[in-house]
């Protein structure tokens, strides 16, 4: 598996570490608190066979600019940062693809800068706070695996964990978000690794509690594809359905054998649906 090309992109809003792979139309991917490296990302990698993908480390992630003010960690600021990167790269319009919190950023991007987007792809995401809004979410106190998830999250905060133990706990945590957890090793078989930006995660935890763009979804004018796993325990599929109802002329695809990772759990179908959507709008 080839590494991603690393580039530092200087903008008026700071310098950003961007990883590039693939050929074709420009395609941007980021996540609110992931810290990427040149090994790439499973979600982003699913587009590199047909598109030139730009995988962005936001502020406080990897070698991207550090912040001066706390608000620079917000999802709204992330959108302005992505716009600055697009302009610095000389790209007129690009597709934005976001999974989970990356999808939340994508919705804001579409609301405020539809003219910069040739298309928008939102996977396993939400247009408003989800953690304590639905008992179908594993972060809701009434979910049957809430306590187990919390125990694993707390365990991962232990600074004395050995790399082996940390990997074991992370694996168990991820398996909670798979429809068929016994297939974990099959899904996550590539040498892809990433970290988490603690400062961005801590800011998101607060921001998520007041996040709600449902009334603004109608302002998204770009062709939009919404995809959700029927068994998603992180962003339950009802939130994807809500996004579909809010965005005019959007397309919704349900993955019946997926939890939070349809691009891994139903990889072939995922790629087929992406291509059908792209063929229709181009």
Short mmCIF file of C-alpha atoms in Angstrom, two decimals:
data_model
loop_
_atom_site.label_atom_id
_atom_site.label_comp_id
_atom_site.label_asym_id
_atom_site.label_seq_id
_atom_site.Cartn_x
_atom_site.Cartn_y
_atom_site.Cartn_z
CA UNK A 1 0.00 0.00 0.00
CA UNK A 2 1.53 3.33 -1.08
CA UNK A 3 1.96 6.23 1.30
CA UNK A 4 0.16 9.52 0.86
CA UNK A 5 2.15 12.52 -0.37
CA UNK A 6 2.59 15.11 2.38
CA UNK A 7 2.26 18.82 1.68
CA UNK A 8 2.23 21.88 3.93
CA UNK A 9 -0.25 24.40 2.54
CA UNK A 10 0.23 28.03 3.58
CA UNK A 11 -2.91 30.15 3.83
CA UNK A 12 -3.96 33.45 5.37
CA UNK A 13 -5.44 31.41 8.22
CA UNK A 14 -2.30 29.39 8.94
CA UNK A 15 -0.35 26.46 7.55
CA UNK A 16 -2.07 23.10 7.19
CA UNK A 17 -0.68 19.60 6.78
CA UNK A 18 -2.42 17.96 3.83
CA UNK A 19 -1.98 14.40 2.57
CA UNK A 20 -2.66 13.77 -1.12
CA UNK A 21 -3.36 10.56 -3.02
CA UNK A 22 -5.11 9.50 -6.22
CA UNK A 23 -5.93 11.06 -9.57
CA UNK A 24 -9.04 12.71 -10.91
CA UNK A 25 -11.42 15.40 -9.69
CA UNK A 26 -10.45 17.06 -6.37
CA UNK A 27 -12.00 15.53 -3.25
CA UNK A 28 -11.52 16.91 0.28
CA UNK A 29 -11.77 14.83 3.48
CA UNK A 30 -11.26 15.76 7.10
CA UNK A 31 -12.49 14.79 10.58
CA UNK A 32 -13.04 17.09 13.52
CA UNK A 33 -10.48 15.59 15.92
CA UNK A 34 -8.50 12.94 14.03
CA UNK A 35 -4.77 13.45 13.52
CA UNK A 36 -3.76 11.91 10.20
CA UNK A 37 -0.37 10.91 8.81
CA UNK A 38 0.98 9.61 5.51
CA UNK A 39 -0.55 6.16 6.12
CA UNK A 40 -3.89 7.75 5.21
CA UNK A 41 -7.37 6.99 6.48
CA UNK A 42 -9.85 4.18 5.77
CA UNK A 43 -12.68 6.53 4.80
CA UNK A 44 -10.51 8.77 2.63
CA UNK A 45 -8.80 5.79 1.02
CA UNK A 46 -12.12 4.53 -0.32
CA UNK A 47 -12.14 7.45 -2.80
CA UNK A 48 -8.55 7.43 -4.06
CA UNK A 49 -9.17 5.01 -6.93
CA UNK A 50 -11.22 7.64 -8.81
CA UNK A 51 -10.42 11.02 -7.23
CA UNK A 52 -7.49 13.14 -6.13
CA UNK A 53 -8.09 13.18 -2.40
CA UNK A 54 -6.86 15.91 -0.07
CA UNK A 55 -6.85 14.63 3.52
CA UNK A 56 -6.60 17.60 5.88
CA UNK A 57 -5.17 17.88 9.38
CA UNK A 58 -7.07 20.74 11.02
CA UNK A 59 -5.47 23.13 13.52
CA UNK A 60 -3.76 21.48 16.51
CA UNK A 61 -3.51 18.21 14.52
CA UNK A 62 -0.21 16.85 13.24
CA UNK A 63 1.97 19.60 11.78
CA UNK A 64 -0.86 22.04 11.15
CA UNK A 65 -0.92 25.47 12.77
CA UNK A 66 -1.55 25.78 16.51
CA UNK A 67 -4.40 27.98 17.67
CA UNK A 68 -4.27 31.43 19.24
CA UNK A 69 -7.92 31.55 20.34
CA UNK A 70 -10.17 28.69 21.52
CA UNK A 71 -12.84 29.37 18.86
CA UNK A 72 -10.34 28.27 16.21
CA UNK A 73 -11.14 24.70 17.27
CA UNK A 74 -14.80 25.04 16.30
CA UNK A 75 -16.46 23.28 13.38
CA UNK A 76 -17.39 26.67 11.93
CA UNK A 77 -13.75 27.76 11.89
CA UNK A 78 -12.81 24.43 10.32
CA UNK A 79 -15.02 25.31 7.35
CA UNK A 80 -13.23 28.62 6.86
CA UNK A 81 -9.90 26.80 7.13
CA UNK A 82 -10.95 24.34 4.42
CA UNK A 83 -11.98 27.24 2.20
CA UNK A 84 -8.58 28.88 2.71
CA UNK A 85 -6.87 25.60 1.77
CA UNK A 86 -9.01 25.21 -1.36
CA UNK A 87 -8.14 28.72 -2.48
CA UNK A 88 -4.43 28.25 -1.74
CA UNK A 89 -4.42 25.06 -3.83
CA UNK A 90 -6.04 26.93 -6.73
CA UNK A 91 -9.05 24.62 -6.84
CA UNK A 92 -12.26 26.24 -8.10
CA UNK A 93 -14.65 23.63 -6.65
CA UNK A 94 -14.21 20.24 -5.03
CA UNK A 95 -16.23 17.45 -3.50
CA UNK A 96 -16.25 17.29 0.27
CA UNK A 97 -16.70 13.92 1.97
CA UNK A 98 -17.18 13.60 5.72
CA UNK A 99 -17.75 10.67 8.04
CA UNK A 100 -19.18 11.12 11.55
CA UNK A 101 -17.92 14.49 12.91
CA UNK A 102 -16.36 15.07 9.49
CA UNK A 103 -19.91 14.97 8.18
CA UNK A 104 -21.02 17.60 10.67
CA UNK A 105 -18.31 19.89 9.31
CA UNK A 106 -19.52 19.01 5.81
CA UNK A 107 -23.05 20.17 6.58
CA UNK A 108 -21.73 23.53 7.76
CA UNK A 109 -19.58 23.69 4.65
CA UNK A 110 -22.60 23.12 2.42
CA UNK A 111 -24.73 25.63 4.32
CA UNK A 112 -22.22 28.47 4.04
CA UNK A 113 -20.19 27.66 0.91
CA UNK A 114 -22.30 25.58 -1.47
CA UNK A 115 -20.75 27.44 -4.42
CA UNK A 116 -17.34 25.97 -3.50
CA UNK A 117 -18.63 22.39 -3.60
CA UNK A 118 -19.26 20.34 -6.72
CA UNK A 119 -20.88 17.73 -4.47
CA UNK A 120 -21.22 16.80 -0.82
CA UNK A 121 -21.07 13.32 0.72
CA UNK A 122 -22.19 12.81 4.33
CA UNK A 123 -21.73 9.38 5.96
CA UNK A 124 -22.95 8.29 9.41
CA UNK A 125 -23.42 11.80 10.72
CA UNK A 126 -25.94 14.19 12.30
CA UNK A 127 -27.21 17.75 11.91
CA UNK A 128 -27.67 18.25 15.65
CA UNK A 129 -26.44 16.87 18.97
CA UNK A 130 -26.86 13.13 19.03
CA UNK A 131 -25.09 11.80 22.14
CA UNK A 132 -27.97 12.33 24.56
CA UNK A 133 -30.80 12.81 22.06
CA UNK A 134 -31.59 9.19 21.26
CA UNK A 135 -31.36 5.96 23.31
CA UNK A 136 -30.28 4.29 20.05
CA UNK A 137 -26.96 6.13 20.44
CA UNK A 138 -24.32 4.29 22.45
CA UNK A 139 -23.40 7.57 24.20
CA UNK A 140 -26.93 7.85 25.62
CA UNK A 141 -27.36 6.63 29.19
CA UNK A 142 -30.23 4.31 28.24
CA UNK A 143 -28.29 2.44 25.57
CA UNK A 144 -27.59 -1.15 26.74
CA UNK A 145 -23.83 -0.81 26.01
CA UNK A 146 -23.44 2.72 27.36
CA UNK A 147 -21.54 1.63 30.47
CA UNK A 148 -19.19 -0.63 28.52
CA UNK A 149 -18.37 2.16 26.08
CA UNK A 150 -17.70 4.59 28.93
CA UNK A 151 -15.44 2.08 30.67
CA UNK A 152 -13.39 1.62 27.51
CA UNK A 153 -13.13 5.38 26.95
CA UNK A 154 -11.95 5.93 30.52
CA UNK A 155 -9.46 3.08 30.23
CA UNK A 156 -7.93 4.69 27.14
CA UNK A 157 -7.22 7.87 29.14
CA UNK A 158 -4.72 6.02 31.36
CA UNK A 159 -1.30 7.55 30.54
CA UNK A 160 0.45 4.39 31.77
CA UNK A 161 -1.16 2.05 29.24
CA UNK A 162 1.30 -0.02 27.25
CA UNK A 163 0.98 0.23 23.43
CA UNK A 164 -0.27 -3.35 23.33
CA UNK A 165 -2.95 -2.75 25.94
CA UNK A 166 -3.99 0.52 24.34
CA UNK A 167 -4.39 -1.22 20.98
CA UNK A 168 -6.45 -3.99 22.59
CA UNK A 169 -8.83 -1.53 24.29
CA UNK A 170 -9.16 0.58 21.13
CA UNK A 171 -10.06 -2.55 19.19
CA UNK A 172 -12.77 -3.48 21.68
CA UNK A 173 -14.16 0.03 21.53
CA UNK A 174 -14.31 0.03 17.72
CA UNK A 175 -15.97 -3.39 17.67
CA UNK A 176 -18.95 -1.85 19.47
CA UNK A 177 -19.57 0.17 16.29
CA UNK A 178 -19.49 -2.79 13.88
CA UNK A 179 -22.54 -4.79 12.84
CA UNK A 180 -20.35 -7.90 12.70
CA UNK A 181 -17.59 -7.26 15.27
CA UNK A 182 -16.03 -10.65 14.54
CA UNK A 183 -14.90 -9.18 11.21
CA UNK A 184 -12.80 -6.43 12.81
CA UNK A 185 -9.47 -7.88 11.62
CA UNK A 186 -10.82 -8.21 8.09
CA UNK A 187 -12.06 -4.62 7.97
CA UNK A 188 -9.03 -3.03 9.60
CA UNK A 189 -6.31 -5.01 7.82
CA UNK A 190 -4.32 -2.18 6.22
CA UNK A 191 -1.27 -0.47 7.81
CA UNK A 192 -3.28 2.69 8.49
CA UNK A 193 -2.86 4.48 11.80
CA UNK A 194 -3.99 7.79 13.22
CA UNK A 195 -4.14 9.61 16.53
CA UNK A 196 -6.65 11.83 18.25
CA UNK A 197 -6.16 15.53 18.93
CA UNK A 198 -7.12 15.84 22.60
CA UNK A 199 -7.63 19.60 22.41
CA UNK A 200 -9.97 19.27 19.45
CA UNK A 201 -11.87 16.39 21.07
CA UNK A 202 -12.32 18.33 24.31
CA UNK A 203 -13.68 21.33 22.40
CA UNK A 204 -16.02 19.13 20.36
CA UNK A 205 -17.53 17.55 23.49
CA UNK A 206 -18.76 21.02 24.51
CA UNK A 207 -19.65 22.18 21.00
CA UNK A 208 -21.72 19.08 20.25
CA UNK A 209 -24.08 19.90 23.12
CA UNK A 210 -25.29 23.06 21.34
CA UNK A 211 -24.87 21.92 17.73
CA UNK A 212 -28.06 22.13 15.65
CA UNK A 213 -28.14 23.14 11.97
CA UNK A 214 -31.37 21.35 11.06
CA UNK A 215 -33.18 24.61 10.17
CA UNK A 216 -30.33 25.66 7.88
CA UNK A 217 -30.07 22.44 5.85
CA UNK A 218 -32.36 23.94 3.21
CA UNK A 219 -29.55 26.37 2.37
CA UNK A 220 -27.39 23.54 0.98
CA UNK A 221 -27.64 23.93 -2.78
CA UNK A 222 -24.94 21.49 -3.85
CA UNK A 223 -25.82 17.90 -4.90
CA UNK A 224 -25.69 15.89 -1.67
CA UNK A 225 -25.45 12.18 -0.94
CA UNK A 226 -26.34 11.03 2.58
CA UNK A 227 -25.36 7.50 3.62
CA UNK A 228 -26.16 5.70 6.85
CA UNK A 229 -25.80 2.29 8.43
CA UNK A 230 -29.03 0.70 9.63
CA UNK A 231 -27.33 -0.41 12.88
CA UNK A 232 -25.23 2.72 13.55
CA UNK A 233 -24.82 3.13 17.32
CA UNK A 234 -22.78 6.33 17.18
CA UNK A 235 -24.94 8.46 14.88
CA UNK A 236 -28.18 6.45 14.63
CA UNK A 237 -29.66 6.28 11.14
CA UNK A 238 -32.60 8.45 12.16
CA UNK A 239 -30.19 11.39 12.12
CA UNK A 240 -29.20 10.61 8.51
CA UNK A 241 -32.89 10.42 7.60
CA UNK A 242 -33.38 13.81 9.22
CA UNK A 243 -30.57 15.27 7.09
CA UNK A 244 -32.19 13.84 3.98
CA UNK A 245 -35.50 15.50 4.84
CA UNK A 246 -33.78 18.85 5.35
CA UNK A 247 -31.67 19.08 2.19
CA UNK A 248 -33.65 19.70 -1.02
CA UNK A 249 -33.06 17.22 -3.83
CA UNK A 250 -30.57 15.15 -1.80
CA UNK A 251 -30.04 11.40 -2.19
CA UNK A 252 -30.17 8.95 0.71
CA UNK A 253 -28.70 5.44 0.82
CA UNK A 254 -29.33 2.99 3.67
CA UNK A 255 -26.80 0.21 4.33
CA UNK A 256 -28.71 -2.68 5.89
CA UNK A 257 -25.63 -4.66 6.97
CA UNK A 258 -23.63 -1.78 8.45
CA UNK A 259 -23.13 -0.04 11.75
CA UNK A 260 -20.94 3.10 11.78
CA UNK A 261 -18.52 2.07 9.00
CA UNK A 262 -20.43 1.27 5.76
CA UNK A 263 -17.33 2.07 3.69
CA UNK A 264 -15.70 -0.98 5.35
CA UNK A 265 -18.67 -3.16 6.26
CA UNK A 266 -20.24 -2.98 2.80
CA UNK A 267 -17.27 -1.65 0.85
CA UNK A 268 -18.27 -2.77 -2.63
CA UNK A 269 -21.81 -1.44 -2.31
CA UNK A 270 -20.46 1.79 -0.84
CA UNK A 271 -18.18 2.41 -3.84
CA UNK A 272 -20.94 1.50 -6.26
CA UNK A 273 -23.37 3.99 -4.68
CA UNK A 274 -20.71 6.73 -4.73
CA UNK A 275 -20.06 6.15 -8.42
CA UNK A 276 -23.74 6.04 -9.33
CA UNK A 277 -24.29 9.34 -7.52
CA UNK A 278 -21.27 10.99 -9.15
CA UNK A 279 -22.27 9.77 -12.62
CA UNK A 280 -25.74 11.21 -12.12
CA UNK A 281 -24.62 14.72 -11.15
CA UNK A 282 -21.69 15.23 -13.51
#
